Amino acid sequence: MTRLYNDPTQFKEDLIDGFTRAYSRYVRRVPDAAGVMALNAPQQGKVTVLIGGGSGHYPAFAGYVGKGMADVAVIGDVFTSPSGEQVYRCTKSAYGGAGVLYSFGNYSGDVLNFGLAARRCQKEGIDVRTVLVTDDIASASPAEIEDRRGIAGDFYVFKIAGASASRGDSLDDVEVFTRLANDRTRSFGVAFSGCRLPGQKEDLFTVEPDRMELGLGVHGEPGIESAIMLPASEIAKLMVDKVLSDVPSDAGNKVAVLLNGLGSTKYEELFVLYKDVDAQLKANGLDLHEPFVGEFVSSLNMAGCSLTVLWLTDELQTLHDAPAMTPGFTRV
Amino acid sequence: MSTQATIAKKCIANMLSVIEGVEDELARLDAFAGDGDHGAGMVRGLRAANEAAQAAESEFASQVVSAAGEAFVNTAGGASGVLFGTLIATIGENLSEDPDTENVYHALKAGTNIVCELGKTSVGDKTMIDTLMPFVEALGEASQQGSILIDAWIQALPRAKSGMEATADMVSKRGRSSRLGDRSKGGMDPGAVSIYYLLQSVADTLKT
């Protein structure tokens, strides 16, 4: 459960205040808006990368603001899209005159609110492009791939977008690479407990002790099915099998791999799981490039994890390997 | 200040107090297949809407309701922020200087159409539209029969209630719950329930 809060309705404000105090060496608050921007934003002549969504997912989204990743993140209340007004204000504050790329998970609230802001900016002559993250294979079939929601794949898509914009690519190119990263990213998640919003008396959902939920998102929603709890090695096999059942077209064998914790699954447990994830992926002939294990897109205090695979191209690998310096992710 | 603007302000204030009273119930309904924040979002939106409505210096209901809707959109966040806020704002924009049953029907119809368009939704998708559409149709029928607004509104409420209750057996086709497929069946849609409370609260305000 969420134990630390003052007034639950002020949770977002309080966390932005604390976050910007702690990480004032990377970010500052967007004036008069629920968002944070990189210290060097706006950079004139550079494409602005704007990410965002509800809070409860740290390091997503605020933690990925800084050099080499996003210029600005719009922060909504817990699990709630920020309003179009807030997205608009954040866009204006971080705008460097070379177009804006919006990227966020595919959820109706985010699509509606970021869409309102994009239309308003376009009326003012600001070129805004949107790339939705749609990596969760459990949320819709391959035939309805654009309806899928975004989960831990957010991290890779934002990393690629930020790296492309940082090296001075045009808005067209930033959009192309970001879309390519999303098209080649697949995730699948499992959960062992629900989560509880600040000030609430009950968990959003519960999982029986000897069971697990398969194919869930990052908002405490129940999964698509419930299954008997398995040993770590078998969960690893299940997750790998699921993700590899949906390989993107033109996929090579070089992949970036992220084993993401949802909030209250320990890093040590994730490493235990990763032992077999690694072996299973290699047994399937894949060449693993710099895997990550840890919390990258969390879901408050939910217990569970997800496996994300990004099928790299040479260009995507260059962008993946580019330096970044943000509160949530650093690569030199 | 005119009676029209005063009634509109009372309607918005009453919506807020009704929704504050059922916030936990809405949260529980949303937790069934969603993320449990619908009650909090509605309260956040209506607080901003009420503040804007009470501050509106106009003699017309139209401006009071429009201001409330815009404040809702700008503050609530989430899909419901855009959809409920735009519904209220659009109703406001379409109210005449002296709203009668026919005018209110057309205003609600315009608001409902915008919600369908923005949310890419129609009746049967397990959304607020399942409550709203039958209510608006009933209001239109009552308008043709020449009923005065309060009578027409009360007469239309049972149709809204049946629409809301029918969402329990529907499979969600829109919003976060739509990713669950058949597992979204069994609970009423929280947006459909919210809108019913709002419609009911307007009836109570108009009665007084």
Coordinates of C-alpha atoms in Angstrom, one line a residue:
Chain A
M1 CA 0.0 0.0 0.0
T2 CA 1.0 3.6 -0.3
R3 CA 1.8 4.7 3.2
L4 CA 3.5 8.0 2.9
Y5 CA 1.3 10.9 2.0
N6 CA -0.2 14.1 3.5
D7 CA -3.5 15.1 1.8
P8 CA -4.1 12.4 -0.8
T9 CA -5.5 15.0 -3.2
Q10 CA -2.1 16.9 -3.0
F11 CA 0.0 13.7 -3.6
K12 CA 1.1 14.8 -7.1
E13 CA 2.0 18.3 -6.0
D14 CA 4.0 17.0 -3.0
L15 CA 5.9 14.5 -5.1
I16 CA 6.8 17.1 -7.8
D17 CA 8.1 19.4 -5.0
G18 CA 10.2 16.7 -3.4
F19 CA 11.5 15.4 -6.8
T20 CA 12.6 18.8 -8.0
R21 CA 14.3 19.5 -4.7
A22 CA 16.2 16.2 -4.8
Y23 CA 17.2 16.4 -8.5
S24 CA 17.7 20.1 -9.0
R25 CA 20.9 19.2 -10.7
Y26 CA 19.0 17.6 -13.6
V27 CA 15.5 19.2 -13.7
R28 CA 13.4 22.1 -12.7
R29 CA 9.7 22.6 -12.4
V30 CA 7.8 23.9 -15.5
P31 CA 6.5 27.3 -14.4
D32 CA 2.7 27.2 -13.6
A33 CA 2.3 23.6 -14.8
A34 CA 2.4 20.1 -13.4
G35 CA 5.6 19.1 -15.1
V36 CA 9.4 19.0 -15.0
M37 CA 11.9 20.1 -17.7
A38 CA 15.6 19.5 -18.2
L39 CA 17.9 22.3 -16.9
N40 CA 19.1 23.0 -20.5
A41 CA 15.6 23.2 -22.0
P42 CA 14.4 24.8 -24.2
Q43 CA 17.3 24.3 -26.6
Q44 CA 16.9 26.5 -29.6
G45 CA 17.0 24.5 -32.9
K46 CA 16.6 21.1 -31.2
V47 CA 13.5 18.9 -31.5
T48 CA 11.6 18.9 -28.1
V49 CA 10.8 15.5 -26.7
L50 CA 7.8 15.6 -24.4
I51 CA 6.7 12.5 -22.5
G52 CA 4.2 12.1 -19.7
G53 CA 1.2 10.4 -18.1
G54 CA -0.2 9.7 -14.7
S55 CA 2.2 9.4 -11.7
G56 CA 2.8 6.1 -9.9
H57 CA 5.2 4.8 -12.5
Y58 CA 8.5 6.2 -11.4
P59 CA 11.1 6.4 -13.0
A60 CA 8.6 7.0 -15.7
F61 CA 7.9 9.7 -16.6
A62 CA 9.7 12.5 -14.6
G63 CA 12.8 10.4 -14.0
Y64 CA 13.6 10.3 -17.7
V65 CA 13.9 14.0 -18.2
G66 CA 17.5 15.3 -18.7
K67 CA 20.4 15.2 -21.2
G68 CA 20.0 12.5 -23.9
M69 CA 16.3 11.7 -23.1
A70 CA 13.2 13.8 -22.7
D71 CA 13.2 17.6 -22.5
V72 CA 10.0 17.7 -20.4
A73 CA 7.6 15.4 -18.7
V74 CA 3.9 16.2 -17.9
I75 CA 2.8 14.7 -14.6
G76 CA -0.8 13.7 -13.9
D77 CA -2.3 12.5 -10.7
V78 CA -1.8 8.9 -9.8
F79 CA -2.7 6.7 -12.8
T80 CA -4.5 9.7 -14.4
S81 CA -3.5 11.4 -17.6
P82 CA -2.6 15.1 -17.1
S83 CA -5.1 17.5 -18.6
G84 CA -4.6 19.0 -22.1
E85 CA -4.0 22.4 -20.5
Q86 CA -1.0 21.1 -18.5
V87 CA 0.4 19.3 -21.6
Y88 CA 0.0 22.6 -23.6
R89 CA 1.8 24.6 -20.9
C90 CA 4.7 22.1 -20.7
T91 CA 5.0 22.1 -24.5
K92 CA 5.2 25.9 -24.7
S93 CA 7.8 26.1 -21.9
A94 CA 10.1 23.5 -23.4
Y95 CA 9.6 24.5 -27.1
G96 CA 12.9 25.1 -29.0
G97 CA 11.5 26.1 -32.3
A98 CA 12.3 22.9 -34.1
G99 CA 9.1 20.9 -33.6
V100 CA 7.9 18.7 -30.8
L101 CA 7.6 14.9 -30.4
Y102 CA 5.0 13.6 -28.0
S103 CA 5.5 10.1 -26.8
F104 CA 3.4 8.3 -24.1
G105 CA 1.6 5.0 -23.5
N106 CA -1.6 4.3 -25.5
Y107 CA -4.4 5.0 -23.0
S108 CA -7.6 6.8 -23.9
G109 CA -7.1 9.5 -21.3
D110 CA -3.6 10.3 -22.5
V111 CA -4.6 10.1 -26.1
L112 CA -7.5 12.6 -25.6
N113 CA -5.6 15.1 -23.4
F114 CA -2.3 15.1 -25.3
G115 CA -4.4 15.3 -28.5
L116 CA -6.2 18.4 -27.2
A117 CA -2.8 20.0 -26.6
A118 CA -1.3 18.9 -29.9
R119 CA -4.2 20.5 -31.8
R120 CA -3.9 23.7 -29.9
C121 CA -0.2 23.9 -30.5
Q122 CA -0.7 23.1 -34.2
K123 CA -3.1 26.0 -34.5
E124 CA -0.3 28.2 -33.2
G125 CA 2.1 26.9 -35.8
I126 CA 4.0 24.4 -33.7
D127 CA 4.6 21.1 -35.5
V128 CA 3.7 18.4 -33.0
R129 CA 4.0 14.6 -33.9
T130 CA 2.8 11.9 -31.6
V131 CA 4.2 8.3 -31.2
L132 CA 2.1 6.1 -28.9
V133 CA 3.8 3.3 -27.1
T134 CA 2.0 0.0 -27.7
D135 CA 4.4 -2.7 -26.5
D136 CA 2.0 -4.8 -24.3
I137 CA 1.2 -8.0 -26.3
A138 CA -1.4 -9.1 -23.8
S139 CA -3.6 -6.0 -24.4
A140 CA -4.7 -6.7 -28.0
S141 CA -4.1 -9.3 -30.7
P142 CA -1.5 -8.8 -33.5
A143 CA -4.4 -7.9 -35.8
E144 CA -5.2 -4.9 -33.5
I145 CA -1.6 -4.0 -32.7
E146 CA -2.2 -0.3 -32.7
D147 CA -4.8 -0.7 -29.9
R148 CA -2.2 -2.2 -27.5
R149 CA -1.3 -0.3 -24.4
G150 CA 2.2 0.9 -23.4
I151 CA 4.0 -0.5 -20.4
A152 CA 7.8 -0.9 -19.8
G153 CA 8.5 -0.5 -23.5
D154 CA 8.1 3.2 -22.7
F155 CA 11.7 3.2 -21.5
Y156 CA 13.2 2.1 -24.8
V157 CA 10.9 4.3 -27.0
F158 CA 11.8 7.4 -24.9
K159 CA 15.5 6.5 -24.9
I160 CA 15.6 6.3 -28.7
A161 CA 13.5 9.5 -29.1
G162 CA 15.7 11.4 -26.8
A163 CA 19.0 10.2 -28.3
S164 CA 17.8 11.0 -31.8
A165 CA 16.6 14.5 -30.9
S166 CA 19.8 15.1 -28.8
R167 CA 22.2 14.5 -31.8
G168 CA 20.3 17.0 -33.8
D169 CA 18.0 14.9 -36.0
S170 CA 15.1 16.6 -37.7
L171 CA 11.5 16.2 -36.4
D172 CA 10.8 13.8 -39.3
D173 CA 13.8 11.6 -38.4
V174 CA 13.1 11.7 -34.7
E175 CA 9.5 10.6 -35.4
V176 CA 10.7 7.8 -37.8
F177 CA 13.2 6.3 -35.2
T178 CA 10.8 6.6 -32.3
R179 CA 8.1 4.8 -34.3
L180 CA 10.6 2.2 -35.4
A181 CA 11.6 1.6 -31.8
N182 CA 8.0 1.1 -30.8
D183 CA 7.2 -1.2 -33.7
R184 CA 10.1 -3.4 -32.7
T185 CA 9.4 -3.6 -28.9
R186 CA 7.3 -6.3 -27.2
S187 CA 6.4 -6.8 -23.5
F188 CA 4.5 -9.2 -21.3
G189 CA 3.8 -8.8 -17.6
V190 CA 2.8 -11.0 -14.6
A191 CA 1.7 -9.8 -11.1
F192 CA 1.5 -11.4 -7.7
S193 CA -0.3 -8.7 -5.8
G194 CA -2.4 -5.6 -6.5
C195 CA -1.6 -2.0 -5.4
R196 CA -3.3 0.6 -3.3
L197 CA -3.8 4.3 -4.2
P198 CA -2.9 7.0 -1.7
G199 CA -5.7 7.4 0.9
Q200 CA -7.7 4.3 -0.3
K201 CA -8.7 1.6 2.1
E202 CA -8.6 -1.3 -0.3
D203 CA -6.2 -2.7 -2.9
L204 CA -7.3 -2.2 -6.6
F205 CA -7.3 -6.0 -7.0
T206 CA -6.1 -8.9 -5.1
V207 CA -4.3 -12.1 -6.1
E208 CA -4.7 -15.3 -4.1
P209 CA -1.4 -16.4 -2.5
D210 CA -1.0 -19.5 -4.7
R211 CA -1.9 -17.7 -7.9
M212 CA -0.6 -15.0 -10.3
E213 CA -2.2 -12.7 -12.9
L214 CA -1.0 -12.9 -16.4
G215 CA -0.9 -10.0 -19.0
L216 CA -1.7 -7.1 -16.7
G217 CA -0.9 -3.5 -17.2
V218 CA 0.8 -0.9 -15.0
H219 CA -2.2 0.6 -13.3
G220 CA -3.3 -2.1 -10.9
E221 CA -5.8 -3.4 -13.5
P222 CA -6.5 -7.1 -13.2
G223 CA -4.7 -9.2 -15.8
I224 CA -6.3 -11.0 -18.8
E225 CA -6.2 -14.4 -17.0
S226 CA -5.3 -15.9 -13.6
A227 CA -3.0 -18.9 -13.3
I228 CA -1.4 -21.1 -10.6
M229 CA 1.8 -19.6 -9.2
L230 CA 4.9 -21.2 -10.7
P231 CA 8.6 -21.4 -9.7
A232 CA 10.8 -18.5 -11.0
S233 CA 12.3 -20.7 -13.8
E234 CA 8.9 -21.6 -15.2
I235 CA 7.7 -18.0 -15.0
A236 CA 10.8 -17.0 -17.0
K237 CA 10.0 -19.6 -19.6
L238 CA 6.4 -18.5 -19.8
M239 CA 7.4 -14.8 -20.2
V240 CA 10.0 -15.6 -22.9
D241 CA 7.6 -17.8 -24.8
K242 CA 4.9 -15.1 -24.7
V243 CA 7.2 -12.4 -26.0
L244 CA 8.8 -14.6 -28.6
S245 CA 5.3 -15.6 -29.9
D246 CA 5.0 -12.1 -31.3
V247 CA 8.2 -11.3 -33.1
P248 CA 8.1 -8.1 -35.2
S249 CA 8.7 -8.5 -39.0
D250 CA 12.3 -8.1 -40.2
A251 CA 13.5 -8.9 -36.8
G252 CA 17.2 -9.9 -36.6
N253 CA 18.6 -11.7 -33.6
K254 CA 20.2 -8.8 -31.8
V255 CA 18.0 -7.6 -29.0
A256 CA 17.9 -5.2 -26.1
V257 CA 16.3 -6.8 -23.0
L258 CA 14.6 -5.2 -20.0
L259 CA 13.3 -7.2 -17.0
N260 CA 11.2 -4.6 -15.2
G261 CA 10.0 -4.6 -11.6
L262 CA 6.5 -3.2 -10.9
G263 CA 7.1 -1.8 -7.5
S264 CA 7.4 -4.3 -4.6
T265 CA 9.2 -7.2 -6.3
K266 CA 12.8 -7.1 -5.0
Y267 CA 15.8 -6.6 -7.3
E268 CA 17.2 -9.9 -6.0
E269 CA 14.0 -11.7 -7.0
L270 CA 14.3 -10.1 -10.5
F271 CA 17.9 -11.4 -10.8
V272 CA 16.8 -14.9 -9.9
L273 CA 14.2 -14.6 -12.6
Y274 CA 16.7 -13.1 -15.0
K275 CA 19.0 -16.1 -14.8
D276 CA 16.5 -18.2 -16.7
V277 CA 15.2 -15.3 -18.9
D278 CA 18.7 -14.9 -20.1
A279 CA 19.2 -18.6 -20.7
Q280 CA 15.9 -19.0 -22.5
L281 CA 16.4 -16.0 -24.8
K282 CA 19.9 -17.3 -25.7
A283 CA 18.5 -20.8 -26.3
N284 CA 16.2 -19.2 -28.8
G285 CA 19.2 -18.0 -30.7
L286 CA 19.1 -14.3 -29.6
D287 CA 22.1 -12.1 -29.1
L288 CA 21.5 -10.0 -26.0
H289 CA 22.7 -6.4 -26.0
E290 CA 23.2 -4.8 -22.6
P291 CA 20.3 -6.2 -20.6
F292 CA 18.7 -4.1 -17.8
V293 CA 17.1 -5.5 -14.6
G294 CA 15.3 -3.2 -12.3
E295 CA 12.4 -0.7 -11.9
F296 CA 11.9 1.3 -15.1
V297 CA 8.2 1.7 -15.4
S298 CA 6.5 0.8 -12.1
S299 CA 3.0 0.5 -10.8
L300 CA 3.0 2.0 -7.3
N301 CA 3.5 -0.9 -4.9
M302 CA 2.3 -3.8 -7.2
A303 CA 4.3 -7.0 -6.9
G304 CA 5.2 -8.3 -10.4
C305 CA 7.4 -7.8 -13.3
S306 CA 7.4 -7.6 -17.1
L307 CA 9.8 -8.7 -19.8
T308 CA 10.5 -6.3 -22.7
V309 CA 12.5 -7.1 -25.8
L310 CA 13.5 -4.5 -28.4
W311 CA 14.7 -6.1 -31.7
L312 CA 17.6 -3.7 -32.6
T313 CA 18.8 -2.4 -36.0
D314 CA 22.2 -0.8 -36.4
E315 CA 20.7 2.6 -36.1
L316 CA 18.6 1.7 -33.1
Q317 CA 21.6 0.3 -31.4
T318 CA 23.6 3.5 -31.9
L319 CA 20.7 5.5 -30.4
H320 CA 20.3 2.9 -27.6
D321 CA 24.0 3.3 -26.7
A322 CA 24.1 7.1 -26.8
P323 CA 24.8 8.9 -23.5
A324 CA 22.0 10.0 -21.2
M325 CA 22.0 11.7 -17.8
T326 CA 18.6 11.8 -16.0
P327 CA 17.5 11.2 -12.4
G328 CA 16.2 7.7 -13.4
F329 CA 18.7 6.6 -16.0
T330 CA 22.3 7.4 -16.7
R331 CA 24.6 6.1 -19.4
V332 CA 28.0 7.6 -20.1
Chain B
M1 CA -28.7 38.2 -11.2
S2 CA -31.2 36.2 -13.3
T3 CA -32.9 33.1 -12.1
Q4 CA -31.5 31.1 -15.0
A5 CA -27.9 31.7 -13.9
T6 CA -28.8 31.0 -10.3
I7 CA -30.4 27.7 -11.1
A8 CA -27.4 26.7 -13.2
K9 CA -25.1 27.5 -10.3
K10 CA -27.2 25.5 -7.9
C11 CA -27.2 22.6 -10.4
I12 CA -23.4 22.5 -10.5
A13 CA -23.0 22.9 -6.8
N14 CA -25.4 20.1 -6.2
M15 CA -23.6 17.8 -8.7
L16 CA -20.4 18.3 -6.6
S17 CA -22.0 17.5 -3.3
V18 CA -23.7 14.4 -4.7
I19 CA -20.5 13.1 -6.3
E20 CA -18.5 13.8 -3.2
G21 CA -21.0 11.6 -1.3
V22 CA -20.5 8.6 -3.7
E23 CA -16.8 9.0 -4.4
D24 CA -15.9 5.7 -2.7
E25 CA -18.6 3.8 -4.5
L26 CA -17.3 5.1 -7.9
A27 CA -13.8 4.2 -6.9
R28 CA -14.9 0.6 -6.1
L29 CA -16.8 0.3 -9.4
D30 CA -13.7 1.6 -11.3
A31 CA -11.4 -0.8 -9.4
F32 CA -13.4 -3.8 -10.8
A33 CA -12.0 -3.4 -14.3
G34 CA -10.0 -0.2 -14.3
D35 CA -7.7 1.7 -12.0
G36 CA -10.0 2.9 -9.3
D37 CA -9.5 6.7 -9.8
H38 CA -12.8 7.6 -11.3
G39 CA -14.4 8.9 -8.1
A40 CA -11.3 11.1 -7.3
G41 CA -11.2 12.4 -10.9
M42 CA -14.9 13.4 -10.9
V43 CA -14.6 15.2 -7.6
R44 CA -11.4 17.0 -8.8
G45 CA -13.2 18.1 -12.0
L46 CA -16.4 19.1 -10.2
R47 CA -14.6 21.2 -7.6
A48 CA -13.0 23.2 -10.4
A49 CA -16.3 23.3 -12.3
N50 CA -18.2 24.6 -9.3
E51 CA -15.6 27.2 -8.5
A52 CA -15.7 28.5 -12.1
A53 CA -19.6 28.4 -12.1
Q54 CA -20.0 30.3 -8.9
A55 CA -17.4 32.9 -10.1
A56 CA -19.2 33.4 -13.5
E57 CA -20.6 36.9 -13.7
S58 CA -23.4 36.3 -16.2
E59 CA -27.1 36.4 -16.1
F60 CA -27.3 33.4 -18.5
A61 CA -27.2 29.8 -17.6
S62 CA -25.2 29.2 -20.8
Q63 CA -22.1 31.0 -19.7
V64 CA -22.2 29.5 -16.2
V65 CA -22.4 25.9 -17.6
S66 CA -19.8 26.6 -20.3
A67 CA -17.3 28.0 -17.7
A68 CA -17.9 25.0 -15.5
G69 CA -17.2 22.5 -18.4
E70 CA -14.0 24.3 -19.4
A71 CA -12.7 24.3 -15.9
F72 CA -13.5 20.5 -15.6
V73 CA -11.6 19.8 -18.8
N74 CA -8.6 21.8 -17.7
T75 CA -8.4 20.3 -14.2
A76 CA -9.6 16.8 -14.0
G77 CA -7.2 14.9 -16.3
G78 CA -7.9 11.4 -17.6
A79 CA -10.3 10.5 -20.3
S80 CA -13.2 11.3 -18.1
G81 CA -11.9 14.8 -17.6
V82 CA -12.1 15.5 -21.3
L83 CA -15.3 13.6 -21.9
F84 CA -17.4 14.9 -18.9
G85 CA -15.9 18.4 -19.2
T86 CA -16.6 18.7 -22.9
L87 CA -20.1 17.3 -22.4
I88 CA -20.8 20.0 -19.8
A89 CA -19.1 22.8 -21.8
T90 CA -21.0 21.8 -25.0
I91 CA -24.4 21.7 -23.2
G92 CA -23.5 25.2 -21.9
E93 CA -22.6 26.5 -25.4
N94 CA -26.0 25.3 -26.7
L95 CA -28.3 26.6 -24.0
S96 CA -30.4 29.6 -25.1
E97 CA -31.1 32.7 -23.1
D98 CA -34.3 31.1 -21.8
P99 CA -33.9 27.4 -21.9
D100 CA -37.1 25.3 -22.4
T101 CA -37.4 21.6 -22.7
E102 CA -36.7 21.6 -26.5
N103 CA -33.6 23.8 -26.1
V104 CA -32.2 21.7 -23.2
Y105 CA -32.9 18.5 -25.3
H106 CA -30.9 20.0 -28.2
A107 CA -28.1 21.1 -25.9
L108 CA -27.8 17.6 -24.3
K109 CA -28.0 16.0 -27.8
A110 CA -25.1 18.2 -29.0
G111 CA -23.1 17.3 -25.9
T112 CA -23.8 13.6 -26.3
N113 CA -22.8 13.6 -29.9
I114 CA -19.4 15.3 -29.1
V115 CA -18.7 12.7 -26.4
C116 CA -19.5 9.9 -28.9
E117 CA -17.1 11.5 -31.4
L118 CA -14.2 12.2 -29.0
G119 CA -14.5 8.8 -27.3
K120 CA -15.2 7.0 -30.6
T121 CA -18.0 5.3 -28.8
S122 CA -21.7 4.4 -29.3
V123 CA -24.5 2.7 -27.3
G124 CA -23.4 -0.8 -26.1
D125 CA -19.7 -0.1 -25.6
K126 CA -20.1 0.0 -21.8
T127 CA -19.6 3.8 -21.3
M128 CA -21.4 6.9 -20.0
I129 CA -23.2 6.9 -23.4
D130 CA -25.3 3.9 -22.4
T131 CA -26.9 6.1 -19.7
L132 CA -26.9 9.4 -21.6
M133 CA -28.2 8.4 -25.0
P134 CA -31.5 6.8 -23.8
F135 CA -32.0 9.8 -21.4
V136 CA -31.6 12.3 -24.2
E137 CA -34.0 10.3 -26.5
A138 CA -36.6 10.3 -23.7
L139 CA -36.1 14.0 -23.2
G140 CA -36.7 14.6 -26.9
E141 CA -39.9 12.5 -26.8
A142 CA -41.2 14.5 -23.7
S143 CA -40.3 17.7 -25.5
Q144 CA -42.5 16.8 -28.5
Q145 CA -45.3 16.0 -26.1
G146 CA -44.9 19.5 -24.7
S147 CA -43.8 18.6 -21.2
I148 CA -42.2 21.3 -19.1
L149 CA -38.5 20.8 -18.3
I150 CA -38.8 19.4 -14.8
D151 CA -41.5 16.9 -15.8
A152 CA -39.6 15.9 -18.9
W153 CA -36.4 15.4 -16.9
I154 CA -38.0 13.3 -14.2
Q155 CA -39.9 11.3 -16.9
A156 CA -36.6 10.5 -18.7
L157 CA -34.6 9.4 -15.6
P158 CA -35.9 5.7 -15.5
R159 CA -34.6 5.3 -19.1
A160 CA -31.2 6.5 -18.0
K161 CA -31.3 4.1 -15.0
S162 CA -32.0 1.1 -17.3
G163 CA -29.2 2.1 -19.6
M164 CA -26.8 2.4 -16.6
E165 CA -27.9 -1.0 -15.2
A166 CA -27.5 -2.7 -18.6
T167 CA -23.8 -1.8 -18.7
A168 CA -23.2 -4.5 -16.0
D169 CA -23.6 -7.3 -18.6
M170 CA -21.7 -5.6 -21.4
V171 CA -18.1 -6.3 -22.5
S172 CA -16.1 -3.0 -22.4
K173 CA -15.1 -1.8 -25.8
R174 CA -13.6 1.6 -24.8
G175 CA -11.1 2.8 -22.2
R176 CA -8.7 0.9 -20.0
S177 CA -11.2 -1.8 -19.1
S178 CA -11.5 -2.8 -22.8
R179 CA -8.1 -4.5 -22.6
L180 CA -9.8 -7.1 -20.3
G181 CA -12.2 -8.6 -22.8
D182 CA -14.8 -10.8 -21.1
R183 CA -13.4 -10.2 -17.7
S184 CA -14.8 -6.6 -17.8
K185 CA -18.4 -8.2 -17.5
G186 CA -20.2 -8.2 -14.2
G187 CA -19.8 -4.6 -13.0
M188 CA -21.5 -1.5 -14.1
D189 CA -19.4 1.1 -15.9
P190 CA -18.3 3.8 -13.5
G191 CA -18.9 6.6 -16.1
A192 CA -22.4 5.3 -16.7
V193 CA -23.1 5.4 -13.0
S194 CA -21.5 8.9 -12.6
I195 CA -23.6 10.4 -15.3
Y196 CA -26.8 8.9 -13.8
Y197 CA -25.9 10.6 -10.4
L198 CA -25.4 13.9 -12.3
L199 CA -28.7 13.6 -14.1
Q200 CA -30.5 12.7 -10.9
S201 CA -28.9 15.6 -9.0
V202 CA -30.2 18.0 -11.7
A203 CA -33.7 16.7 -11.2
D204 CA -33.4 17.3 -7.4
T205 CA -32.1 20.8 -8.0
L206 CA -34.9 21.7 -10.5
K207 CA -37.5 20.4 -8.0
T208 CA -36.6 22.9 -5.4

